[in-house]
Tab-separated table of C-alpha atoms in Angstrom:
chain	number	residue	atom	x	y	z
A	1	UNK	CA	6.083	22.341	1.375
A	2	UNK	CA	8.484	20.061	-0.521
A	3	UNK	CA	7.515	16.562	-1.571
A	4	UNK	CA	9.830	13.941	-0.117
A	5	UNK	CA	9.750	10.236	-0.869
A	6	UNK	CA	10.924	7.911	1.875
A	7	UNK	CA	11.652	4.261	1.174
A	8	UNK	CA	11.338	2.481	4.503
A	9	UNK	CA	12.387	-1.140	4.836
A	10	UNK	CA	10.112	-3.320	6.955
A	11	UNK	CA	12.073	-4.836	9.818
A	12	UNK	CA	12.365	-8.634	9.387
A	13	UNK	CA	8.785	-9.602	8.523
A	14	UNK	CA	7.875	-13.156	9.465
A	15	UNK	CA	7.153	-15.761	6.796
A	16	UNK	CA	3.458	-15.494	7.645
A	17	UNK	CA	3.472	-11.706	7.098
A	18	UNK	CA	5.463	-12.077	3.882
A	19	UNK	CA	2.912	-14.602	2.598
A	20	UNK	CA	0.118	-12.210	3.560
A	21	UNK	CA	1.818	-9.318	1.723
A	22	UNK	CA	2.215	-11.541	-1.367
A	23	UNK	CA	-1.448	-12.581	-1.181
A	24	UNK	CA	-2.602	-8.978	-0.816
A	25	UNK	CA	-0.503	-7.943	-3.816
A	26	UNK	CA	-1.881	-10.819	-5.898
A	27	UNK	CA	-5.514	-9.996	-5.044
A	28	UNK	CA	-4.908	-6.306	-5.685
A	29	UNK	CA	-3.267	-6.937	-9.077
A	30	UNK	CA	-6.038	-9.301	-10.206
A	31	UNK	CA	-8.687	-6.806	-9.098
A	32	UNK	CA	-6.939	-3.932	-10.908
A	33	UNK	CA	-6.730	-5.916	-14.160
A	34	UNK	CA	-10.379	-6.969	-13.818
A	35	UNK	CA	-11.351	-3.352	-13.169
A	36	UNK	CA	-9.555	-2.172	-16.334
A	37	UNK	CA	-11.922	-4.332	-18.382
A	38	UNK	CA	-15.035	-3.344	-16.431
A	39	UNK	CA	-17.470	-1.141	-18.325
A	40	UNK	CA	-18.291	1.344	-15.528
A	41	UNK	CA	-14.889	2.103	-14.068
A	42	UNK	CA	-15.782	5.764	-13.543
A	43	UNK	CA	-18.731	4.825	-11.311
A	44	UNK	CA	-16.846	2.154	-9.366
A	45	UNK	CA	-16.988	2.066	-5.567
A	46	UNK	CA	-15.676	-0.417	-3.021
A	47	UNK	CA	-18.909	-2.420	-3.430
A	48	UNK	CA	-17.785	-3.438	-6.926
A	49	UNK	CA	-15.200	-5.746	-5.326
A	50	UNK	CA	-18.052	-8.116	-4.383
A	51	UNK	CA	-18.676	-8.694	-8.102
A	52	UNK	CA	-15.010	-9.626	-8.465
A	53	UNK	CA	-14.519	-11.859	-5.412
A	54	UNK	CA	-16.073	-13.154	-2.197
A	55	UNK	CA	-12.803	-12.806	-0.267
A	56	UNK	CA	-12.337	-10.306	2.551
A	57	UNK	CA	-10.158	-7.400	1.502
A	58	UNK	CA	-9.802	-3.980	3.180
A	59	UNK	CA	-12.025	-1.363	1.569
A	60	UNK	CA	-9.266	1.240	2.081
A	61	UNK	CA	-7.017	-0.651	-0.343
A	62	UNK	CA	-9.918	-1.267	-2.743
A	63	UNK	CA	-10.789	2.437	-2.887
A	64	UNK	CA	-7.178	3.460	-3.453
A	65	UNK	CA	-6.809	0.821	-6.190
A	66	UNK	CA	-9.948	2.147	-7.901
A	67	UNK	CA	-8.474	5.669	-7.841
A	68	UNK	CA	-5.153	4.436	-9.229
A	69	UNK	CA	-6.804	2.393	-11.999
A	70	UNK	CA	-9.055	5.299	-13.032
A	71	UNK	CA	-6.068	7.620	-13.202
A	72	UNK	CA	-3.844	5.250	-15.141
A	73	UNK	CA	-6.613	4.265	-17.527
A	74	UNK	CA	-7.430	7.905	-18.257
A	75	UNK	CA	-3.952	9.444	-18.395
A	76	UNK	CA	-1.702	6.552	-19.430
A	77	UNK	CA	-4.149	4.327	-21.337
A	78	UNK	CA	-3.036	1.299	-19.319
A	79	UNK	CA	-4.083	-2.055	-20.803
A	80	UNK	CA	-2.744	-4.488	-18.193
A	81	UNK	CA	-0.879	-4.273	-14.895
A	82	UNK	CA	2.061	-6.594	-14.303
A	83	UNK	CA	2.318	-5.482	-10.669
A	84	UNK	CA	-0.154	-3.380	-8.748
A	85	UNK	CA	1.171	-2.834	-5.251
A	86	UNK	CA	-1.207	-2.159	-2.381
A	87	UNK	CA	-1.494	1.580	-1.772
A	88	UNK	CA	-2.513	3.385	1.383
A	89	UNK	CA	-3.501	7.029	1.588
A	90	UNK	CA	-2.728	9.325	4.506
A	91	UNK	CA	-5.957	8.307	6.281
A	92	UNK	CA	-5.091	4.598	6.327
A	93	UNK	CA	-1.384	4.673	7.108
A	94	UNK	CA	-0.211	5.768	10.524
A	95	UNK	CA	3.385	6.443	11.553
A	96	UNK	CA	4.199	6.061	15.257
A	97	UNK	CA	7.274	6.124	17.437
A	98	UNK	CA	7.611	3.589	20.273
A	99	UNK	CA	10.768	4.325	22.234
A	100	UNK	CA	13.593	4.381	19.688
A	101	UNK	CA	11.633	2.394	17.085
A	102	UNK	CA	9.313	3.663	14.371
A	103	UNK	CA	6.303	1.649	13.289
A	104	UNK	CA	3.829	2.027	10.468
A	105	UNK	CA	0.363	0.554	10.729
A	106	UNK	CA	-1.924	-0.181	7.816
A	107	UNK	CA	-4.934	-2.423	7.090
A	108	UNK	CA	-4.215	-6.054	6.262
A	109	UNK	CA	-6.423	-8.992	5.283
A	110	UNK	CA	-7.774	-9.676	8.791
A	111	UNK	CA	-6.993	-6.538	10.798
A	112	UNK	CA	-4.810	-3.474	11.069
A	113	UNK	CA	-1.197	-4.365	11.888
A	114	UNK	CA	1.683	-2.222	13.112
A	115	UNK	CA	5.002	-3.141	11.530
A	116	UNK	CA	8.421	-1.871	12.688
A	117	UNK	CA	10.560	-0.189	10.055
A	118	UNK	CA	14.289	0.313	9.656
A	119	UNK	CA	14.703	4.076	10.020
A	120	UNK	CA	18.079	5.462	9.017
A	121	UNK	CA	19.201	8.839	10.381
A	122	UNK	CA	18.005	10.731	7.294
A	123	UNK	CA	14.581	9.045	7.607
A	124	UNK	CA	14.190	9.919	11.279
A	125	UNK	CA	13.970	13.673	10.819
A	126	UNK	CA	11.149	13.305	8.284
A	127	UNK	CA	9.313	10.679	10.317
A	128	UNK	CA	9.488	12.961	13.365
A	129	UNK	CA	8.036	15.814	11.291
A	130	UNK	CA	5.173	13.587	10.138
A	131	UNK	CA	4.440	12.503	13.713
A	132	UNK	CA	4.561	16.118	14.982
A	133	UNK	CA	2.308	17.313	12.138
A	134	UNK	CA	4.943	19.584	10.612
A	135	UNK	CA	5.013	17.572	7.372
A	136	UNK	CA	2.108	16.176	5.423
A	137	UNK	CA	1.976	12.462	4.845
A	138	UNK	CA	0.988	11.306	1.367
A	139	UNK	CA	0.269	7.918	-0.135
A	140	UNK	CA	2.347	4.841	0.539
A	141	UNK	CA	2.872	1.615	-1.364
A	142	UNK	CA	3.780	-1.761	0.027
A	143	UNK	CA	6.315	-3.323	-2.344
A	144	UNK	CA	9.038	-5.927	-2.560
A	145	UNK	CA	12.493	-5.673	-4.036
A	146	UNK	CA	15.117	-8.413	-3.852
A	147	UNK	CA	13.418	-10.372	-1.044
A	148	UNK	CA	12.993	-7.229	1.102
A	149	UNK	CA	9.681	-5.514	1.773
A	150	UNK	CA	9.409	-1.735	1.719
A	151	UNK	CA	6.766	0.898	2.299
């Protein structure tokens, strides 16, 4: 099965959601840089986040960040992260179709939120395959480029 990368634009997120995405990215980046300096990175679990902060943060994102940091520390000898976007694996990201609109839902700071995406015609065939189970969904990253948010 071929690997395909889709870059889906989030459809007009509100200022509140944009601020939440920024806050999640900031917490995730600070945690990743703290984790790089931690002595037992290889034994890290989501419980290690409590040593870092008392804030609420989804354990799904914490676990994926731990995996990413372990990998980049081992294979790329990373020393510091300038940006560490929030990642979601195939268990935490869900693609749905409501009428003619596609939505993706993923864990946020307070709860899981479904966000509509701008699906072009070339995206729609792959999104339909993911929904039907004919294509495997991989990891996703929430990122920002030129004032637009993408997943």
